Tab-separated table of C-alpha atoms in Angstrom:
chain	number	residue	atom	x	y	z
A	1	HIS	CA	-0.065	-0.012	-0.023
A	2	ARG	CA	1.155	3.608	-0.470
A	3	THR	CA	2.454	5.710	2.485
A	4	THR	CA	2.224	9.284	2.859
A	5	LEU	CA	3.760	11.748	5.366
A	6	LEU	CA	2.542	14.827	6.193
A	7	ASN	CA	3.584	17.592	8.725
A	8	ARG	CA	1.140	19.974	10.292
A	9	LEU	CA	3.904	21.169	12.457
A	10	ASP	CA	5.389	24.790	12.752
A	11	ARG	CA	9.105	23.020	12.356
A	12	PRO	CA	10.890	20.527	10.073
A	13	VAL	CA	10.318	17.039	11.277
A	14	GLY	CA	13.185	14.487	10.355
A	15	TYR	CA	12.552	10.794	9.531
A	16	VAL	CA	14.275	7.653	8.723
A	17	HIS	CA	13.283	4.436	7.816
A	18	HIS	CA	15.018	1.266	9.279
A	19	GLY	CA	15.468	-1.675	7.339
A	20	LYS	CA	18.203	-4.073	6.067
A	21	GLY	CA	19.566	-1.488	3.078
A	22	GLY	CA	20.422	0.920	5.963
A	23	HIS	CA	19.141	3.842	7.096
A	24	THR	CA	18.269	7.100	4.965
A	25	ALA	CA	17.180	10.268	7.035
A	26	ALA	CA	14.859	12.991	4.918
A	27	LEU	CA	13.680	16.294	6.440
A	28	LEU	CA	9.645	17.195	6.298
A	29	ARG	CA	9.422	20.971	6.501
A	30	PRO	CA	6.303	22.248	7.806
A	31	GLY	CA	2.897	21.831	5.792
A	32	GLU	CA	5.021	19.605	3.693
A	33	ARG	CA	3.529	16.139	2.290
A	34	ALA	CA	5.896	13.334	1.129
A	35	PRO	CA	5.492	10.189	-0.309
A	36	PHE	CA	7.385	7.226	1.796
A	37	HIS	CA	8.236	4.247	-0.274
A	38	TRP	CA	8.826	1.326	1.886
A	39	GLN	CA	11.648	-1.179	1.034
A	40	ASP	CA	10.199	-4.572	0.257
A	41	GLU	CA	11.416	-6.765	3.129
A	42	PRO	CA	8.881	-9.458	3.840
A	43	GLY	CA	8.584	-10.546	7.429
A	44	LEU	CA	10.615	-6.937	8.667
A	45	ALA	CA	8.108	-4.511	10.942
A	46	ARG	CA	7.578	-0.790	8.936
A	47	LEU	CA	9.476	1.039	11.526
A	48	LEU	CA	10.175	4.829	11.116
A	49	SER	CA	11.982	7.400	13.675
A	50	VAL	CA	11.470	10.752	13.818
A	51	CYS	CA	13.013	13.753	15.399
A	52	LEU	CA	11.887	17.286	15.748
A	53	LEU	CA	14.086	20.169	14.574
A	54	ASP	CA	14.097	24.100	14.805
A	55	ALA	CA	12.552	26.300	12.335
A	56	GLY	CA	15.057	27.328	9.558
A	57	ALA	CA	16.837	24.240	10.084
A	58	ASP	CA	17.854	22.272	7.048
A	59	ALA	CA	18.783	18.155	5.431
A	60	ALA	CA	22.340	18.740	7.050
A	61	SER	CA	20.579	19.186	10.620
A	62	LEU	CA	19.835	15.742	10.124
A	63	ALA	CA	23.227	14.662	11.238
A	64	GLU	CA	22.543	16.098	14.656
A	65	CYS	CA	19.565	14.561	15.612
A	66	ASP	CA	18.358	12.800	18.901
A	67	TRP	CA	15.969	9.725	16.806
A	68	SER	CA	12.967	8.642	18.646
A	69	ASN	CA	12.603	5.035	19.228
A	70	ALA	CA	11.319	3.229	16.203
A	71	LEU	CA	7.644	3.531	15.993
A	72	PRO	CA	5.578	0.914	14.015
A	73	ILE	CA	3.307	2.649	10.997
A	74	ASP	CA	1.621	0.209	9.145
A	75	SER	CA	-1.165	-0.169	11.900
A	76	VAL	CA	-4.127	2.641	12.054
A	77	GLY	CA	-3.900	4.650	15.281
A	78	GLU	CA	-2.161	7.865	17.167
A	79	LEU	CA	1.341	7.344	19.212
A	80	ASN	CA	2.605	9.703	21.467
A	81	LEU	CA	6.548	10.048	21.365
A	82	VAL	CA	9.038	11.700	23.759
A	83	CYS	CA	11.595	13.839	21.182
A	84	ARG	CA	14.501	15.533	22.491
A	85	LEU	CA	15.566	19.006	19.968
A	86	SER	CA	19.451	18.372	19.304
A	87	ASN	CA	22.134	20.379	21.032
A	88	ARG	CA	19.719	21.492	23.724
A	89	ARG	CA	17.893	18.506	25.381
A	90	THR	CA	14.635	20.006	25.196
A	91	VAL	CA	11.823	17.915	25.365
A	92	LEU	CA	8.388	18.328	23.435
A	93	PHE	CA	6.056	15.640	22.823
A	94	LEU	CA	4.814	14.557	19.372
A	95	SER	CA	1.588	13.080	18.443
A	96	VAL	CA	1.877	10.978	15.230
A	97	ASP	CA	-1.763	9.889	13.892
A	98	VAL	CA	-1.719	6.906	11.375
A	99	GLN	CA	-4.492	6.569	9.233
A	100	LEU	CA	-5.868	4.140	6.291
A	101	LEU	CA	-7.390	6.439	3.480
A	102	SER	CA	-9.604	4.658	0.363
A	103	GLY	CA	-7.453	2.377	-1.748
A	104	ALA	CA	-5.289	0.845	1.241
A	105	SER	CA	-3.603	4.196	1.338
A	106	MET	CA	-1.895	4.956	4.533
A	107	LEU	CA	-1.137	8.728	5.872
A	108	VAL	CA	0.849	9.535	8.805
A	109	VAL	CA	0.213	13.003	10.044
A	110	PHE	CA	2.784	15.010	12.602
């Protein structure tokens, strides 16, 4: 099924997929929507880690992220995470809403 990520926050969100092929981090800016493609890895859970960034952060900031625990985003529901801002250790709470749309599409909203 198709998965789309949507950032409704006022700050950028970094995300990374956990899989056998390594980890590639990407940035989702405020208000941005991006398709997310899972690697075809039978038997492995679909796990995603996120990090919250300061406003104006760019992709280079992902190297300094304090990543969340891996969370499953292949089942519908709301998850709550405790995240820390890089370099400041400021704690923020993040709600992640996984929705099933028509046609077996998944929407993950931050």
